[in-house]
Tab-separated table of C-alpha atoms and ligand atoms in Angstrom:
chain	number	residue	atom	x	y	z
A	1	MET	CA	-29.845	-2.254	14.678
A	2	ASN	CA	-25.651	-3.014	14.359
A	3	HIS	CA	-25.142	-2.600	10.455
A	4	ARG	CA	-21.910	-3.038	8.824
A	5	THR	CA	-20.904	-4.262	5.678
A	6	THR	CA	-18.244	-7.067	4.984
A	7	THR	CA	-16.942	-7.983	1.850
A	8	PRO	CA	-17.278	-11.880	1.204
A	9	ALA	CA	-14.814	-13.448	-1.493
A	10	ALA	CA	-17.640	-13.379	-4.071
A	11	ALA	CA	-19.109	-10.213	-5.983
A	12	ALA	CA	-21.712	-8.957	-3.331
A	13	PRO	CA	-20.833	-7.365	-0.100
A	14	PHE	CA	-22.985	-8.232	2.766
A	15	ASP	CA	-25.324	-5.834	4.645
A	16	VAL	CA	-25.326	-6.908	8.127
A	17	ALA	CA	-27.776	-6.330	10.868
A	18	HIS	CA	-27.625	-8.353	14.007
A	19	VAL	CA	-30.378	-8.865	16.362
A	20	PRO	CA	-30.038	-5.907	18.546
A	21	PRO	CA	-28.497	-7.179	22.136
A	22	ALA	CA	-31.661	-6.119	24.131
A	23	ASP	CA	-33.747	-8.662	21.775
A	24	ARG	CA	-31.231	-11.208	22.188
A	25	LEU	CA	-32.338	-14.544	23.835
A	26	THR	CA	-30.406	-14.766	27.288
A	27	THR	CA	-27.731	-17.602	27.721
A	28	ALA	CA	-30.070	-19.273	30.262
A	29	VAL	CA	-32.905	-19.597	27.532
A	30	ARG	CA	-30.353	-20.480	24.715
A	31	THR	CA	-28.777	-23.384	26.645
A	32	ASP	CA	-32.327	-24.491	27.628
A	33	ARG	CA	-33.484	-24.695	24.066
A	34	MET	CA	-30.255	-26.288	23.197
A	35	ARG	CA	-30.439	-29.143	25.553
A	36	HIS	CA	-32.473	-31.584	23.531
A	37	PRO	CA	-32.681	-29.789	20.262
A	38	GLY	CA	-34.078	-33.029	17.847
A	39	PHE	CA	-34.093	-32.171	14.384
A	40	GLY	CA	-35.415	-28.742	12.945
A	41	ARG	CA	-37.109	-26.977	15.852
A	42	VAL	CA	-34.516	-24.998	17.619
A	43	LEU	CA	-34.218	-22.290	15.135
A	44	THR	CA	-31.291	-19.737	15.574
A	45	GLU	CA	-31.635	-15.789	15.936
A	46	HIS	CA	-30.390	-14.777	12.174
A	47	MET	CA	-31.011	-15.723	8.609
A	48	VAL	CA	-29.337	-14.797	5.395
A	49	THR	CA	-31.150	-13.723	2.190
A	50	ILE	CA	-29.693	-12.742	-1.213
A	51	ARG	CA	-31.731	-12.106	-4.242
A	52	TRP	CA	-31.035	-12.957	-7.739
A	53	THR	CA	-32.627	-11.275	-11.200
A	54	GLU	CA	-31.814	-11.248	-14.600
A	55	ASP	CA	-30.548	-7.793	-14.914
A	56	ALA	CA	-28.554	-7.552	-11.596
A	57	GLY	CA	-27.545	-11.343	-11.025
A	58	TRP	CA	-26.782	-12.036	-7.225
A	59	HIS	CA	-27.345	-8.808	-5.075
A	60	GLU	CA	-29.004	-7.711	-1.623
A	61	ALA	CA	-26.753	-10.001	0.412
A	62	ARG	CA	-28.303	-9.543	3.735
A	63	LEU	CA	-27.696	-11.021	7.124
A	64	ARG	CA	-30.389	-10.319	9.102
A	65	PRO	CA	-32.637	-11.300	12.441
A	66	TYR	CA	-34.672	-14.298	11.696
A	67	GLN	CA	-38.191	-13.086	10.739
A	68	ALA	CA	-40.988	-14.229	8.682
A	69	LEU	CA	-40.851	-13.606	4.975
A	70	GLU	CA	-43.887	-12.353	2.736
A	71	PHE	CA	-44.357	-13.798	-0.719
A	72	ASP	CA	-46.957	-12.632	-3.270
A	73	PRO	CA	-49.675	-15.557	-3.829
A	74	ALA	CA	-48.529	-15.554	-7.433
A	75	THR	CA	-44.967	-16.563	-6.235
A	76	VAL	CA	-43.722	-19.362	-9.159
A	77	GLY	CA	-41.770	-21.421	-6.269
A	78	ILE	CA	-44.948	-21.827	-4.618
A	79	HIS	CA	-46.942	-22.839	-7.353
A	80	TYR	CA	-44.519	-24.949	-9.866
A	81	GLY	CA	-42.220	-26.234	-7.173
A	82	GLN	CA	-38.870	-24.180	-8.739
A	83	ILE	CA	-37.151	-24.791	-5.452
A	84	VAL	CA	-34.019	-26.415	-4.411
A	85	PHE	CA	-32.117	-26.590	-1.008
A	86	GLU	CA	-29.291	-28.030	0.837
A	87	GLY	CA	-28.281	-29.414	4.077
A	88	LEU	CA	-24.710	-29.123	5.819
A	89	LYS	CA	-23.581	-28.639	9.449
A	90	ALA	CA	-21.262	-26.367	11.434
A	91	TYR	CA	-19.353	-28.199	14.592
A	92	SER	CA	-17.639	-26.856	17.462
A	93	LEU	CA	-13.887	-27.906	16.867
A	94	ALA	CA	-11.278	-29.361	19.573
A	95	ASP	CA	-9.405	-26.141	19.827
A	96	GLY	CA	-12.601	-23.823	20.787
A	97	ARG	CA	-12.896	-22.747	17.132
A	98	VAL	CA	-16.222	-23.442	14.891
A	99	GLY	CA	-15.743	-25.505	11.735
A	100	ILE	CA	-18.269	-25.973	8.670
A	101	PHE	CA	-18.222	-29.403	6.884
A	102	ARG	CA	-17.290	-29.269	3.314
A	103	PRO	CA	-19.508	-26.086	2.148
A	104	ASP	CA	-17.787	-26.164	-1.402
A	105	ALA	CA	-19.631	-29.766	-1.791
A	106	ALA	CA	-22.890	-28.053	-0.492
A	107	ALA	CA	-22.334	-25.290	-2.944
A	108	ARG	CA	-21.675	-27.491	-5.901
A	109	ARG	CA	-24.624	-29.759	-5.308
A	110	LEU	CA	-27.113	-26.446	-5.196
A	111	GLN	CA	-25.730	-25.494	-8.364
A	112	ARG	CA	-26.241	-29.070	-10.268
A	113	SER	CA	-29.680	-28.707	-8.612
A	114	ALA	CA	-30.081	-25.470	-9.721
A	115	THR	CA	-29.238	-26.036	-13.217
A	116	ARG	CA	-31.534	-29.369	-13.329
A	117	LEU	CA	-34.392	-26.893	-12.321
A	118	ALA	CA	-33.424	-24.260	-14.733
A	119	MET	CA	-32.273	-22.043	-11.752
A	120	PRO	CA	-29.468	-19.729	-11.535
A	121	GLU	CA	-25.988	-21.389	-10.232
A	122	MET	CA	-24.844	-19.399	-6.946
A	123	PRO	CA	-21.013	-19.262	-6.962
A	124	THR	CA	-19.221	-21.250	-4.435
A	125	ALA	CA	-17.489	-18.449	-3.066
A	126	LEU	CA	-20.826	-16.436	-2.298
A	127	PHE	CA	-22.302	-19.636	-1.009
A	128	THR	CA	-19.530	-19.921	1.511
A	129	SER	CA	-19.573	-16.452	2.642
A	130	ALA	CA	-23.484	-16.791	3.139
A	131	VAL	CA	-22.880	-19.878	5.503
A	132	THR	CA	-19.527	-18.403	7.348
A	133	GLU	CA	-21.718	-14.988	7.781
A	134	LEU	CA	-24.531	-16.949	9.544
A	135	VAL	CA	-22.537	-19.419	11.486
A	136	ARG	CA	-20.200	-15.945	12.674
A	137	ALA	CA	-23.373	-14.203	13.798
A	138	ASP	CA	-25.156	-17.496	15.680
A	139	ARG	CA	-21.763	-18.516	16.930
A	140	ALA	CA	-23.282	-18.873	20.423
A	141	TRP	CA	-25.763	-21.576	19.047
A	142	VAL	CA	-23.086	-24.135	17.687
A	143	PRO	CA	-23.102	-26.731	20.391
A	144	ALA	CA	-19.855	-27.809	22.371
A	145	GLU	CA	-20.820	-31.440	22.550
A	146	VAL	CA	-19.746	-34.168	19.974
A	147	GLY	CA	-22.741	-35.116	18.325
A	148	LYS	CA	-24.356	-31.943	18.690
A	149	SER	CA	-24.235	-29.492	15.557
A	150	LEU	CA	-25.661	-26.442	13.955
A	151	TYR	CA	-27.739	-27.692	10.977
A	152	LEU	CA	-27.520	-25.105	8.080
A	153	ARG	CA	-30.378	-24.993	5.410
A	154	PRO	CA	-30.039	-23.050	2.605
A	155	VAL	CA	-32.848	-22.615	-0.056
A	156	LEU	CA	-33.134	-21.348	-3.140
A	157	MET	CA	-36.785	-20.353	-4.749
A	158	ALA	CA	-38.198	-18.898	-7.626
A	159	THR	CA	-39.658	-15.732	-6.336
A	160	GLU	CA	-41.023	-14.141	-9.651
A	161	ALA	CA	-45.161	-13.512	-9.121
A	162	ASP	CA	-46.078	-14.564	-12.975
A	163	LEU	CA	-47.465	-17.919	-13.381
A	164	ASP	CA	-46.647	-18.381	-17.040
A	165	LEU	CA	-44.967	-21.739	-17.092
A	166	ARG	CA	-41.334	-21.126	-17.858
A	167	PRO	CA	-38.065	-20.587	-15.520
A	168	ALA	CA	-38.684	-17.537	-13.428
A	169	ARG	CA	-36.553	-14.211	-13.614
A	170	GLU	CA	-36.172	-13.658	-10.072
A	171	TYR	CA	-34.832	-15.826	-7.346
A	172	LEU	CA	-34.354	-15.793	-3.458
A	173	PHE	CA	-31.466	-17.368	-1.650
A	174	LEU	CA	-32.410	-18.077	1.817
A	175	LEU	CA	-29.892	-19.750	4.757
A	176	ILE	CA	-31.446	-20.342	8.396
A	177	ALA	CA	-29.721	-22.875	10.718
A	178	PHE	CA	-30.928	-24.717	13.622
A	179	VAL	CA	-29.063	-26.727	16.512
A	180	THR	CA	-29.685	-30.551	16.378
A	181	ASP	CA	-28.632	-33.627	17.811
A	182	ASN	CA	-30.016	-36.537	16.085
A	183	PHE	CA	-32.499	-37.013	13.136
A	184	PHE	CA	-33.272	-40.431	14.730
A	185	PRO	CA	-33.581	-40.639	18.324
A	186	GLY	CA	-31.157	-43.273	19.438
A	187	GLU	CA	-28.601	-42.940	16.932
A	188	LEU	CA	-27.090	-46.445	16.495
A	189	ARG	CA	-30.260	-48.175	17.168
A	190	PRO	CA	-31.164	-50.602	14.282
A	191	ARG	CA	-33.865	-49.497	12.208
A	192	THR	CA	-36.658	-51.512	10.829
A	193	VAL	CA	-37.146	-50.732	6.638
A	194	TRP	CA	-39.944	-51.236	4.421
A	195	VAL	CA	-38.911	-52.429	0.768
A	196	CYS	CA	-41.438	-50.239	-1.173
A	197	GLU	CA	-42.642	-51.848	-4.445
A	198	ASP	CA	-45.793	-49.365	-5.028
A	199	HIS	CA	-44.158	-46.094	-5.316
A	200	VAL	CA	-40.796	-44.834	-6.693
A	201	ARG	CA	-38.739	-41.958	-5.565
A	202	ALA	CA	-37.255	-41.162	-9.035
A	203	ALA	CA	-36.983	-42.527	-12.362
A	204	PRO	CA	-34.101	-41.992	-14.904
A	205	GLY	CA	-34.327	-38.794	-16.566
A	206	GLY	CA	-36.195	-37.411	-13.889
A	207	THR	CA	-34.895	-34.874	-10.701
A	208	GLY	CA	-33.941	-37.866	-8.380
A	209	GLU	CA	-30.174	-36.369	-8.208
A	210	ALA	CA	-31.341	-32.828	-7.583
A	211	LYS	CA	-31.931	-31.858	-4.103
A	212	THR	CA	-35.643	-30.508	-4.520
A	213	PRO	CA	-38.404	-30.451	-2.441
A	214	GLY	CA	-40.900	-32.534	-4.646
A	215	ASN	CA	-38.851	-35.515	-4.330
A	216	TYR	CA	-39.116	-35.235	-0.691
A	217	ALA	CA	-42.964	-34.643	-0.892
A	218	ALA	CA	-43.659	-37.620	-3.096
A	219	SER	CA	-41.720	-39.823	-0.397
A	220	LEU	CA	-43.959	-39.004	2.320
A	221	LEU	CA	-47.000	-41.404	1.231
A	222	ALA	CA	-44.677	-44.507	1.209
A	223	GLN	CA	-42.808	-43.306	4.518
A	224	GLU	CA	-46.206	-43.303	5.925
A	225	GLN	CA	-47.112	-46.799	4.621
A	226	ALA	CA	-43.668	-47.939	5.846
A	227	ARG	CA	-44.517	-46.786	9.185
A	228	GLU	CA	-48.225	-48.621	9.128
A	229	ARG	CA	-46.045	-51.718	8.661
A	230	GLY	CA	-44.023	-50.859	11.899
A	231	CYS	CA	-41.106	-49.770	10.046
A	232	ASP	CA	-38.920	-46.723	10.487
A	233	GLN	CA	-37.979	-46.008	7.026
A	234	VAL	CA	-38.500	-46.586	3.311
A	235	VAL	CA	-36.095	-48.235	0.900
A	236	TRP	CA	-36.499	-47.136	-2.554
A	237	LEU	CA	-35.810	-49.341	-5.660
A	238	ASP	CA	-35.066	-48.502	-9.223
A	239	ALA	CA	-38.496	-47.351	-11.031
A	240	VAL	CA	-37.786	-49.485	-14.227
A	241	GLU	CA	-37.402	-53.048	-12.882
A	242	ARG	CA	-38.522	-52.409	-9.198
A	243	ARG	CA	-35.591	-54.541	-8.278
A	244	TRP	CA	-32.211	-52.544	-7.858
A	245	VAL	CA	-31.971	-51.013	-4.093
A	246	GLU	CA	-31.282	-47.059	-4.430
A	247	GLU	CA	-31.850	-45.145	-1.346
A	248	MET	CA	-33.395	-45.191	2.292
A	249	GLY	CA	-35.881	-42.245	3.155
A	250	GLY	CA	-33.403	-39.333	2.920
A	251	MET	CA	-30.380	-41.216	2.980
A	252	ASN	CA	-27.796	-43.111	0.797
A	253	LEU	CA	-27.404	-47.007	1.753
A	254	PHE	CA	-24.060	-48.890	2.322
A	255	PHE	CA	-23.329	-52.856	2.598
A	256	ALA	CA	-20.567	-54.144	4.118
A	257	VAL	CA	-19.703	-57.655	3.331
A	258	GLY	CA	-16.127	-59.767	4.067
A	259	PRO	CA	-14.086	-59.995	7.089
A	260	GLU	CA	-14.620	-57.652	10.008
A	261	GLU	CA	-10.698	-56.405	9.986
A	262	ALA	CA	-10.772	-55.951	6.026
A	263	PRO	CA	-14.593	-55.556	4.980
A	264	ARG	CA	-15.740	-54.593	1.688
A	265	LEU	CA	-18.081	-51.584	1.480
A	266	LEU	CA	-20.781	-51.382	-1.345
A	267	THR	CA	-23.142	-48.687	-2.538
A	268	PRO	CA	-25.348	-48.251	-5.289
A	269	PRO	CA	-23.934	-46.113	-8.149
A	270	LEU	CA	-24.886	-42.684	-8.842
A	271	ARG	CA	-26.845	-42.720	-12.307
A	272	GLY	CA	-29.205	-39.844	-12.148
A	273	THR	CA	-31.473	-41.458	-9.899
A	274	ILE	CA	-29.819	-41.267	-6.609
A	275	LEU	CA	-29.039	-37.973	-4.310
A	276	PRO	CA	-25.280	-37.739	-4.318
A	277	ARG	CA	-24.772	-37.123	-0.748
A	278	VAL	CA	-21.882	-35.256	0.832
A	279	THR	CA	-21.803	-37.741	3.669
A	280	ARG	CA	-21.715	-40.907	1.263
A	281	ASP	CA	-18.665	-39.471	-0.516
A	282	SER	CA	-17.177	-38.642	2.842
A	283	LEU	CA	-17.465	-42.280	3.993
A	284	ILE	CA	-16.030	-43.846	0.871
A	285	THR	CA	-13.129	-41.653	1.448
A	286	ILE	CA	-12.970	-42.558	5.137
A	287	ALA	CA	-13.462	-46.050	4.227
A	288	SER	CA	-10.439	-46.066	1.684
A	289	ASP	CA	-8.407	-44.176	4.465
A	290	LEU	CA	-9.151	-47.247	6.642
A	291	GLY	CA	-7.819	-49.723	4.318
A	292	TRP	CA	-11.252	-50.969	3.335
A	293	SER	CA	-12.180	-51.576	-0.134
A	294	THR	CA	-15.154	-49.939	-1.551
A	295	SER	CA	-17.336	-49.934	-4.579
A	296	GLU	CA	-20.191	-48.685	-6.382
A	297	GLU	CA	-21.990	-51.248	-7.769
A	298	PRO	CA	-25.624	-52.328	-8.280
A	299	ILE	CA	-27.363	-54.291	-5.352
A	300	SER	CA	-30.582	-56.234	-5.684
A	301	VAL	CA	-33.149	-56.900	-3.082
A	302	GLU	CA	-32.805	-60.588	-3.898
A	303	GLN	CA	-29.045	-60.000	-3.246
A	304	TRP	CA	-29.249	-58.228	-0.376
A	305	ARG	CA	-31.406	-61.371	1.137
A	306	ARG	CA	-29.330	-63.643	-0.424
A	307	TRP	CA	-26.119	-62.151	1.535
A	308	ALA	CA	-28.316	-61.998	4.763
A	309	ASP	CA	-29.612	-65.663	4.430
A	310	GLY	CA	-26.068	-67.117	3.349
A	311	GLY	CA	-24.559	-65.278	6.478
A	312	SER	CA	-21.938	-63.064	4.324
A	313	LEU	CA	-23.569	-59.850	4.974
A	314	ARG	CA	-22.002	-58.072	7.848
A	315	GLU	CA	-23.841	-54.713	8.124
A	316	VAL	CA	-25.997	-52.467	6.255
A	317	PHE	CA	-26.544	-48.917	7.243
A	318	ALA	CA	-27.938	-45.450	5.881
A	319	CYS	CA	-25.980	-42.124	5.902
A	320	GLY	CA	-26.694	-38.443	5.429
A	321	THR	CA	-26.132	-35.299	6.915
A	322	ALA	CA	-29.029	-35.149	9.093
A	323	ALA	CA	-28.726	-38.909	10.005
A	324	VAL	CA	-25.057	-39.123	9.940
A	325	VAL	CA	-24.721	-43.065	9.829
A	326	THR	CA	-27.788	-45.397	11.065
A	327	PRO	CA	-27.667	-48.953	10.796
A	328	VAL	CA	-30.541	-51.257	9.432
A	329	GLY	CA	-31.322	-54.488	11.370
A	330	THR	CA	-34.709	-55.713	9.980
A	331	VAL	CA	-35.974	-55.914	6.329
A	332	ARG	CA	-39.591	-56.253	5.491
A	333	SER	CA	-40.652	-56.598	1.872
A	334	ALA	CA	-43.659	-58.195	0.089
A	335	ALA	CA	-41.553	-61.121	-0.504
A	336	GLY	CA	-40.924	-61.550	3.338
A	337	ASP	CA	-38.709	-60.508	6.021
A	338	TRP	CA	-34.813	-60.748	6.908
A	339	THR	CA	-32.505	-59.195	9.567
A	340	VAL	CA	-29.021	-57.995	8.861
A	341	ASN	CA	-26.315	-59.360	11.668
A	342	GLY	CA	-29.348	-60.915	13.742
A	343	GLY	CA	-30.991	-57.442	13.864
A	344	ARG	CA	-28.085	-56.005	15.896
A	345	ALA	CA	-26.040	-52.945	15.111
A	346	GLY	CA	-22.419	-53.966	14.124
A	347	PRO	CA	-18.870	-52.250	14.784
A	348	LEU	CA	-18.244	-50.911	11.040
A	349	ALA	CA	-21.091	-48.489	11.162
A	350	ALA	CA	-20.404	-47.412	14.644
A	351	ARG	CA	-16.564	-47.082	13.596
A	352	LEU	CA	-17.225	-45.087	10.401
A	353	ARG	CA	-19.746	-42.910	12.528
A	354	THR	CA	-16.855	-42.140	14.989
A	355	ALA	CA	-14.092	-41.559	12.346
A	356	LEU	CA	-16.542	-39.017	10.759
A	357	LEU	CA	-17.649	-37.026	13.684
A	358	ASP	CA	-13.439	-37.191	14.992
A	359	VAL	CA	-12.936	-35.040	11.798
A	360	GLN	CA	-16.225	-32.755	12.134
A	361	HIS	CA	-15.326	-32.102	15.464
A	362	GLY	CA	-11.445	-31.518	14.805
A	363	LEU	CA	-10.413	-34.494	17.130
A	364	VAL	CA	-8.108	-36.069	14.595
A	365	PRO	CA	-6.261	-34.369	11.717
A	366	ASP	CA	-8.617	-33.144	8.801
A	367	ARG	CA	-6.503	-34.720	6.158
A	368	HIS	CA	-8.739	-33.855	3.507
A	369	GLY	CA	-9.171	-30.266	4.240
A	370	TRP	CA	-12.888	-30.662	4.563
A	371	MET	CA	-13.290	-28.359	7.719
A	372	VAL	CA	-13.640	-24.594	6.926
A	373	PRO	CA	-13.050	-22.747	10.343
A	374	VAL	CA	-15.171	-19.884	10.887
A	375	GLY	CA	-13.235	-16.964	12.827
B	401	COI	C1	-30.000	-34.473	5.238
B	401	COI	O1	-29.862	-35.444	5.344
B	401	COI	O2	-29.396	-33.276	5.828
B	401	COI	C2	-31.253	-34.400	4.536
B	401	COI	O3	-31.594	-33.190	3.611
B	401	COI	C3	-32.546	-34.781	4.859
B	401	COI	C4	-33.518	-34.234	5.547
B	401	COI	C5	-34.649	-33.700	4.295
B	401	COI	C6	-33.887	-34.713	6.877
């Protein structure tokens, strides 16, 4: 084992143990695995763990070989779901370096999610050190091609083994990474969506704006029902009136109206039930940079249909770290079906997707300071 200790910007130093050279995958095996990675299958060779206890705070920061972990059967996270997670990506840059996209934004959202689930907040500097250490160790797993990336998955879970129902007093931060190209095969192929009225993703006062596994587990049944109806994804409506569009699967939604050369981009406002995705925020900024007008305003299903039927709706697309930008072509609902842009992908989603990927791969100046290069 190759042990060394580095000092991250935050409190705890990292104890570093690399996979010994003799146990590393060969370049040929790694290259083969990275060819068609899909999403979430091609895991890298290292991981990070950091512990938190009431007495010691954040400690035992370790970069170590990827390995299975053991948990006490009475672990709080497993029983009561006191778990939050994140998703962010590292990209190869045009200058040969690797850059991580907006780790500070992911750190802040993890802190907000943790607060909502009565968990300790990890300092931004420690979070950034963790992702930087992992990307550095698994540098060889960052794909060179535009459109492929290294997806980083931080998780914070309650690890205390005591099933009294109260916030745990021990936590584990866990960070793994996998190579990805597409969350959806055929990325810009328009999707068919099912407007779900039977189930809701989040209710006012609930955990909708936190990135916590329960929100995803609760979405799976509706997602399956959407599939049974021949749809790719489910569109969530608000819990109170079942009328206002909130999200699509695990993605935020955008609606483009107006002329192609000066479109208006609309997205539902963040009022506690929608996950504030970093991609959503980045696309709003990029659209403004392009001179498009943007607005966060409630959009009803009836409005969506009226716009589509009246011809004023140019495009609808979803976005997220995993999916990047994905057009919606056909909408199915209990009240009937309609299409967006005749069911075809349009130029606006493609333009935003390219503009975002250009920044992420260092092909254009990073005017907002979003990329954190890894030395
Ligand atoms: C992401 O977009 O990164 C997400 O976390 C959604 C994922 C669960 C597929």
